[in-house]
PDB file of C-alpha atoms in Angstrom:
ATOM      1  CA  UNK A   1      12.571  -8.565 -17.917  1.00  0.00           C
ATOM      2  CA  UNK A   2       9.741  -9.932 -15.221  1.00  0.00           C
ATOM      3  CA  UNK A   3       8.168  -7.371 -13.025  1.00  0.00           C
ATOM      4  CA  UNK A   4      10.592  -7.121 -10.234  1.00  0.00           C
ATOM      5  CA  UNK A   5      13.575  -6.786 -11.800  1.00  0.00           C
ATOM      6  CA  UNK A   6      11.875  -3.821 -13.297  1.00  0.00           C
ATOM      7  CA  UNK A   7      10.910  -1.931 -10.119  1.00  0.00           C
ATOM      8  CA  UNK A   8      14.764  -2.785  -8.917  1.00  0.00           C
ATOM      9  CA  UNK A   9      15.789  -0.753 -12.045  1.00  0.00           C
ATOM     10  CA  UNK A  10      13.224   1.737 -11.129  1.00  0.00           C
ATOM     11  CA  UNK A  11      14.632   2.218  -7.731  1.00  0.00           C
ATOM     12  CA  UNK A  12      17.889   2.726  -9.068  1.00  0.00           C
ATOM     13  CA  UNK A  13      16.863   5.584 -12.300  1.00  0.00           C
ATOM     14  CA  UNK A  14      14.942   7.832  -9.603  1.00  0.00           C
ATOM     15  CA  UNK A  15      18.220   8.200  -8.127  1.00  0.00           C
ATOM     16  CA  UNK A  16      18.827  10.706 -11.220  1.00  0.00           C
ATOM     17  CA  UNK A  17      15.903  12.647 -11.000  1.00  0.00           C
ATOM     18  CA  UNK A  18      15.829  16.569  -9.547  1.00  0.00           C
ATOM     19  CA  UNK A  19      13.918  16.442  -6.276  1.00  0.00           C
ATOM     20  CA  UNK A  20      10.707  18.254  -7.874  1.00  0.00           C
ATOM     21  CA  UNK A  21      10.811  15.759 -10.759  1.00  0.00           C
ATOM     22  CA  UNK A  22      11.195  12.736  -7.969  1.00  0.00           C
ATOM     23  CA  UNK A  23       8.181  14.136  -5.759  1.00  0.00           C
ATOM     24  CA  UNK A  24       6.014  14.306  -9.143  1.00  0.00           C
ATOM     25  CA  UNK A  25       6.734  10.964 -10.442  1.00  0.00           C
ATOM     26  CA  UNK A  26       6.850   9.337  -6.983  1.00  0.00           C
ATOM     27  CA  UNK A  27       3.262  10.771  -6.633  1.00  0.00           C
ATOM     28  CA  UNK A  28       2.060   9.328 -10.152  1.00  0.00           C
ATOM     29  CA  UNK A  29       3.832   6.047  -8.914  1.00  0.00           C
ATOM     30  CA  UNK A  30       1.657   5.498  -5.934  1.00  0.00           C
ATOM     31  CA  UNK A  31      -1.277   6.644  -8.292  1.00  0.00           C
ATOM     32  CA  UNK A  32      -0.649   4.320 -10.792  1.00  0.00           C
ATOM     33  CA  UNK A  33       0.179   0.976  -8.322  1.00  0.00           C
ATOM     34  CA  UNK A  34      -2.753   1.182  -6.754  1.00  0.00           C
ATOM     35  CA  UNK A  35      -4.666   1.258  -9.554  1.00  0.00           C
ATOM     36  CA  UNK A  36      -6.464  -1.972 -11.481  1.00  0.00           C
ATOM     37  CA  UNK A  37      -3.560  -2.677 -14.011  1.00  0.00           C
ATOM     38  CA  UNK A  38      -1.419  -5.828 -13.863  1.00  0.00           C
ATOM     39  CA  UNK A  39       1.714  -5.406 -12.505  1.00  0.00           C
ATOM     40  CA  UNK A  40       3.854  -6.246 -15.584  1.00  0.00           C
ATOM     41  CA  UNK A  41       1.861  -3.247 -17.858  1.00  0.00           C
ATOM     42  CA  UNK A  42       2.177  -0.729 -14.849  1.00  0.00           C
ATOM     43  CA  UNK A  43       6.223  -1.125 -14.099  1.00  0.00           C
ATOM     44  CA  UNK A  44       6.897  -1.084 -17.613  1.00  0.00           C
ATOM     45  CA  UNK A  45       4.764   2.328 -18.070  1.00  0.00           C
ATOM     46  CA  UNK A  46       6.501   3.363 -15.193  1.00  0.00           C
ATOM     47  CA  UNK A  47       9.611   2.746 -16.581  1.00  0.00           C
ATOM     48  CA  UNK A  48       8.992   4.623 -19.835  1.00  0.00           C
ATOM     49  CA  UNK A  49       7.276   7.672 -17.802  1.00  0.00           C
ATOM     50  CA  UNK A  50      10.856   7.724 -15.432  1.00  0.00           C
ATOM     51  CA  UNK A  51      13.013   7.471 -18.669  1.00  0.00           C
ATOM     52  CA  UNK A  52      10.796  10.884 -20.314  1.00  0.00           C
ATOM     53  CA  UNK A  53      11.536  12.051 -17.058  1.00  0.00           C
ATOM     54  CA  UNK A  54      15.418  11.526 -17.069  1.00  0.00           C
ATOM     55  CA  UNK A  55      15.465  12.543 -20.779  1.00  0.00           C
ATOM     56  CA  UNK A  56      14.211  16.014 -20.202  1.00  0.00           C
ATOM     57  CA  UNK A  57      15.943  16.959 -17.319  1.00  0.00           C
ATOM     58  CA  UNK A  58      18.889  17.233 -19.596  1.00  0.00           C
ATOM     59  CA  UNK A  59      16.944  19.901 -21.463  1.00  0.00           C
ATOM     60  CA  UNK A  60      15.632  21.500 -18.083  1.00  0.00           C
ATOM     61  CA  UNK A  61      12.248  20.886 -18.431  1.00  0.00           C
ATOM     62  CA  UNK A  62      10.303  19.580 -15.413  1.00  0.00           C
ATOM     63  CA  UNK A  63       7.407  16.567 -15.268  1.00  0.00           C
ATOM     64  CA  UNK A  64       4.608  18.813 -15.591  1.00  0.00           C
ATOM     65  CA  UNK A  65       5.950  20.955 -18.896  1.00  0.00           C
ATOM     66  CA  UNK A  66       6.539  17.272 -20.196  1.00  0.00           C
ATOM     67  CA  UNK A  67       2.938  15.438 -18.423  1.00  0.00           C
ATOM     68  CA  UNK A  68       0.520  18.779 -18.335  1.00  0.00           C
ATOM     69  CA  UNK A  69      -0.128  20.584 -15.225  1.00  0.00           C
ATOM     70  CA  UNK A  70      -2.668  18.043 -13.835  1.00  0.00           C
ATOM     71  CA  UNK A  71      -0.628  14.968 -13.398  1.00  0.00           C
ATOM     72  CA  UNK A  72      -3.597  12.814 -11.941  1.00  0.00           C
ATOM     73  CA  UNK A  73      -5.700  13.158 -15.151  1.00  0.00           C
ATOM     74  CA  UNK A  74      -2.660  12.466 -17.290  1.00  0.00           C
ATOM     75  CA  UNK A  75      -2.321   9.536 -15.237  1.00  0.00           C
ATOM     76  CA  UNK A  76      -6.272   8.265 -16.151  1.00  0.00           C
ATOM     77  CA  UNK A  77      -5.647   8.579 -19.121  1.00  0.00           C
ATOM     78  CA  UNK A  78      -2.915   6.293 -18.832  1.00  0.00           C
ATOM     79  CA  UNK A  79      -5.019   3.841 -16.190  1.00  0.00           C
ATOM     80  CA  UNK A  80      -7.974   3.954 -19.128  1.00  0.00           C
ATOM     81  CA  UNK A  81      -5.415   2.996 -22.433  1.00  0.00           C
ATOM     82  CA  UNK A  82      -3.847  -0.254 -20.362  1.00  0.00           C
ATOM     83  CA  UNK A  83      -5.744  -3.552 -19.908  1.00  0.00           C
ATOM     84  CA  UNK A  84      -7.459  -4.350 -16.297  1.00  0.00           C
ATOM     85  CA  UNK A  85      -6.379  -7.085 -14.109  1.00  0.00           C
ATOM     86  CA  UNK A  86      -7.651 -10.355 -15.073  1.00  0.00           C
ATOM     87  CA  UNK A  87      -9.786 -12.143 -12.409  1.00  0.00           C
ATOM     88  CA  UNK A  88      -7.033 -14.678 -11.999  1.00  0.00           C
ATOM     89  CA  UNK A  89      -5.070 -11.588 -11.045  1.00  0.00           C
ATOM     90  CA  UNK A  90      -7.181  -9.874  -9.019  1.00  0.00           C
ATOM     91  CA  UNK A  91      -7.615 -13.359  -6.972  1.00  0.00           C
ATOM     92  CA  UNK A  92      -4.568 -14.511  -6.548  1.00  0.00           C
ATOM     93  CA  UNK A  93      -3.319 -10.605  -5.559  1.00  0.00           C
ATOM     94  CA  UNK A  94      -6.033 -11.185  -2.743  1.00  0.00           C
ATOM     95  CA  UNK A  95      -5.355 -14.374  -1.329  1.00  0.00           C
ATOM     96  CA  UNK A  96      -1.875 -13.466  -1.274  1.00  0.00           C
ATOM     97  CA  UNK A  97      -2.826 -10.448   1.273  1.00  0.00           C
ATOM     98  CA  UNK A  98      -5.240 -12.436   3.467  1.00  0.00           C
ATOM     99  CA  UNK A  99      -2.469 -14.993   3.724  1.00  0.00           C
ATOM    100  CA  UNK A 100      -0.394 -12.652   4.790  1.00  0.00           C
ATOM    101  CA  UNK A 101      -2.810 -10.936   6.778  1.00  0.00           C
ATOM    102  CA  UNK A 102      -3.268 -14.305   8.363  1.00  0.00           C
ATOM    103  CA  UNK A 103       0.310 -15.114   9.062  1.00  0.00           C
ATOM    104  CA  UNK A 104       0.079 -11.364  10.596  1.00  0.00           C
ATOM    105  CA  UNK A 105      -2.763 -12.316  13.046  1.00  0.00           C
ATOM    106  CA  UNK A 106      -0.562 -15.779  14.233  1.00  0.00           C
ATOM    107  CA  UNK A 107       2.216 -14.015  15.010  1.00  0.00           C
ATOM    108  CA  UNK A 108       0.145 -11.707  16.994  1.00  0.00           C
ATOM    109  CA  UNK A 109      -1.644 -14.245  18.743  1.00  0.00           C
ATOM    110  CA  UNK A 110       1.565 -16.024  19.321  1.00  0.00           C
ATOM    111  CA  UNK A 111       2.878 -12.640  21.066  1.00  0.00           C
ATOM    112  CA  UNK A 112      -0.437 -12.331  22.985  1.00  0.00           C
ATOM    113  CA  UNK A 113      -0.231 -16.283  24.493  1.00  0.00           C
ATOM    114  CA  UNK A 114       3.350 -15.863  25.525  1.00  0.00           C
ATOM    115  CA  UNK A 115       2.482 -12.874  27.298  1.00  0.00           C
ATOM    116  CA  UNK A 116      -0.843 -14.849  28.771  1.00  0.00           C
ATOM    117  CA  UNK A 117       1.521 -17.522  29.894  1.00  0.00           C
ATOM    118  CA  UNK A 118       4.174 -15.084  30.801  1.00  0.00           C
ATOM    119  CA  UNK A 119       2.390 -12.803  33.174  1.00  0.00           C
ATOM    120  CA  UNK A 120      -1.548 -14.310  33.495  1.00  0.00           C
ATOM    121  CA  UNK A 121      -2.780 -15.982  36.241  1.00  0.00           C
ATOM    122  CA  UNK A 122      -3.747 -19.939  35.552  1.00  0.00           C
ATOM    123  CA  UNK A 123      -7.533 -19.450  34.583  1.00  0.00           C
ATOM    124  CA  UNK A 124      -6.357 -17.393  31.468  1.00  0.00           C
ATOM    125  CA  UNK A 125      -4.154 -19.584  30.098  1.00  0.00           C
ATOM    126  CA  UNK A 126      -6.733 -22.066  30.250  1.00  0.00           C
ATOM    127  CA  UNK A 127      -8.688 -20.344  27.457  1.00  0.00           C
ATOM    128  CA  UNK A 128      -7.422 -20.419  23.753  1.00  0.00           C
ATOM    129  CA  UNK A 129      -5.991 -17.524  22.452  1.00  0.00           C
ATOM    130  CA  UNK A 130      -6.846 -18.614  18.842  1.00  0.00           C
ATOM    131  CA  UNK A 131     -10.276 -18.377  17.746  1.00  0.00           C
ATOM    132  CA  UNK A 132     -11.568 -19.189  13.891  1.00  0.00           C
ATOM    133  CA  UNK A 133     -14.525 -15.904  14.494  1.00  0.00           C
ATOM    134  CA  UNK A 134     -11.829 -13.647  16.664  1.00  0.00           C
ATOM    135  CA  UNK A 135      -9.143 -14.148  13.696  1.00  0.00           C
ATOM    136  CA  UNK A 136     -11.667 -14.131  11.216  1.00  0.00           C
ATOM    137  CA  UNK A 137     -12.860 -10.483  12.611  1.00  0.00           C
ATOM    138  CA  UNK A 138      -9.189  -8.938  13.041  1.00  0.00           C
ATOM    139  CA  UNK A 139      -8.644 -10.162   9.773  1.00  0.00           C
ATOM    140  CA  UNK A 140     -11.764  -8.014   8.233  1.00  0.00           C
ATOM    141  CA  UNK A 141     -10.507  -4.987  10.462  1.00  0.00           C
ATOM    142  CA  UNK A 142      -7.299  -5.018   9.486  1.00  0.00           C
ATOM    143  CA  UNK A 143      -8.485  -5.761   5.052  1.00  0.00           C
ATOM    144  CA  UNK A 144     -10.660  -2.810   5.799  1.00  0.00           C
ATOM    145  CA  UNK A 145      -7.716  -0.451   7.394  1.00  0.00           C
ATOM    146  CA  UNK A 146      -5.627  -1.534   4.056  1.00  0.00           C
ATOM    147  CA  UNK A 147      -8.944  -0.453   1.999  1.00  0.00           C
ATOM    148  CA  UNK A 148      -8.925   2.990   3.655  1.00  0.00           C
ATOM    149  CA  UNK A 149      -5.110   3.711   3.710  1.00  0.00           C
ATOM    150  CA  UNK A 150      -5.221   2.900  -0.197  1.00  0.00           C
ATOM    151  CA  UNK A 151      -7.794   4.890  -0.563  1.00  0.00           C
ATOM    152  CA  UNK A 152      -6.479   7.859   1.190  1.00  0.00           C
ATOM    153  CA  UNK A 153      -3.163   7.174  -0.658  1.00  0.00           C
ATOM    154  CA  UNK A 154      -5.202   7.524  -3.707  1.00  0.00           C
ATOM    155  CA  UNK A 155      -6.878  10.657  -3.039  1.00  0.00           C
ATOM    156  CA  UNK A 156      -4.340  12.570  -1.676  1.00  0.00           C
ATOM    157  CA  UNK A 157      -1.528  11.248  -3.683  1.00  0.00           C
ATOM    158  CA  UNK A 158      -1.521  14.594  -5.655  1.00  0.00           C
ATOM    159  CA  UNK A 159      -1.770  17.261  -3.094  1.00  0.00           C
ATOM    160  CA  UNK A 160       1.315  18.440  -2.290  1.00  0.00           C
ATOM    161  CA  UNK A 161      -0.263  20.584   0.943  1.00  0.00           C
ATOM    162  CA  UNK A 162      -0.302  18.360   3.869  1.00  0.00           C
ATOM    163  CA  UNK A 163      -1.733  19.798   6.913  1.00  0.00           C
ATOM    164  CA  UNK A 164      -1.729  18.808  10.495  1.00  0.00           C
ATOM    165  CA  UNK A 165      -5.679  17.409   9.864  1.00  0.00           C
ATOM    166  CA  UNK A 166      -4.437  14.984   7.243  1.00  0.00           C
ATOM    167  CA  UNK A 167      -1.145  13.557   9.033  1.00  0.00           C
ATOM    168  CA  UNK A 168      -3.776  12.240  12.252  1.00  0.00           C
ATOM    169  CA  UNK A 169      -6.070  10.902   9.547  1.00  0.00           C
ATOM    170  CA  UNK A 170      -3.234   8.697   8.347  1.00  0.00           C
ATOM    171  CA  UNK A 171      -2.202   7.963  11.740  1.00  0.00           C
ATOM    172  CA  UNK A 172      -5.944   6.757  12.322  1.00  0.00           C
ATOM    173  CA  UNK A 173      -5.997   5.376   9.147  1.00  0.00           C
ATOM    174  CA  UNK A 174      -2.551   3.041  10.107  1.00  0.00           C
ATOM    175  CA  UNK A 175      -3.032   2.661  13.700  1.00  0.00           C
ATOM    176  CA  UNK A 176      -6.623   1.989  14.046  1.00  0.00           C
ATOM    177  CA  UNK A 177      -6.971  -1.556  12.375  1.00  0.00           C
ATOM    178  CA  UNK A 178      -4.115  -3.227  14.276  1.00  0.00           C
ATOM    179  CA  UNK A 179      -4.806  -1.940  17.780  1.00  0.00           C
ATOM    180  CA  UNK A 180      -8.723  -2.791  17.191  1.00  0.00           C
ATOM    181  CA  UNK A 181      -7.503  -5.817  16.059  1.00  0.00           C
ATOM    182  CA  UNK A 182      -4.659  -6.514  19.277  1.00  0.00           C
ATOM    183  CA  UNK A 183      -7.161  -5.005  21.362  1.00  0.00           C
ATOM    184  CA  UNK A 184      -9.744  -7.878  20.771  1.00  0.00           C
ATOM    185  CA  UNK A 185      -7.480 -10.152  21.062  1.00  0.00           C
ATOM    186  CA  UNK A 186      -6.356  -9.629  24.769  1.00  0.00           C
ATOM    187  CA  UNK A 187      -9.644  -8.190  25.754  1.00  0.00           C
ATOM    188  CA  UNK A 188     -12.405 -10.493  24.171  1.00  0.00           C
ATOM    189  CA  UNK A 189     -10.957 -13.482  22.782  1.00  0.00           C
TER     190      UNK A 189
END
């Protein structure tokens, strides 16, 4: 069974889970994805972690009688006993995002130059709206705003207490990259 078929089987056993069981395992699921294992390891742990899960529910018990009370050290502990990403992983997993990253900032710029030609006046559309440094920039914002969100995802994936502070740093975290990014586009590109 490859990877994907797994997390489509996933998808469809959290249906059975209690709601306090699905908010603890969907918080050691974001833990655990983000985290340096290869992708084939982590949806099969994930897999055996959701069937413990399903098994004990029939007995009542909840994730954290079955995991411990601290869920993100029981999840270390799991992180430290699997294999790491293999370099070959790790660079292929990133040229797959700047790709898409890339195909992210064309179809931006496309929506900026029809807008140029739509509603500018003839001396803008003379300029180019694609630029190798411009793209290359947005392209660092936006990897950057990814960085952060993961890492916010990360630390917070535990806490179950989410206050009004921490919902605007998300929104920062999301929003800030791709406006920077449109905003250089149509302002200094």
């Amino acid at each position: 069974m490859n990877a994907q078929d797994m997390i489509e089987l996933n998808n469809k056993k959290r249906e059975l889970l209690t709601s306090e069981n699905e908010a603890a395992y969907g918080d050691m699921l974001v833990y655990l994805r983000i985290s340096n294992v290869p992708e084939q390891q982590m949806e099969e742990l994930l897999l055996e972690i959701l069937d413990h899960l399903i098994e004990a529910q029939t007995e009542n018990k909840s994730a954290y009688d079955i995991f411990g009370s601290d869920l993100q050290s029981y999840c270390d502990e799991l992180i430290s006993a699997l294999p790491s990403q293999t370099k070959l992983e790790k660079t292929s997993s990133i040229g797959f995002v700047v790709s898409l990253l890339l195909a992210i900032q064309f179809g931006i710029d496309a929506i900026v130059s029809f807008f140029i030609s739509t509603f500018g006046n003839t001396a803008e559309q003379l300029t180019p709206v694609f630029s190798i440094p411009g793209t290359t920039f947005s392209v660092s914002l936006i990897i950057l705003g990814i960085l952060l969100i993961l890492y916010l995802l990360k630390r917070y994936s535990f806490n179950q207490k989410i206050n009004w502070k921490r919902r605007i740093l998300f929104g920062f975290a999301f929003a800030t990259p791709f406006c920077a990014s449109v905003f250089l586009h149509v302002y200094f590109i």
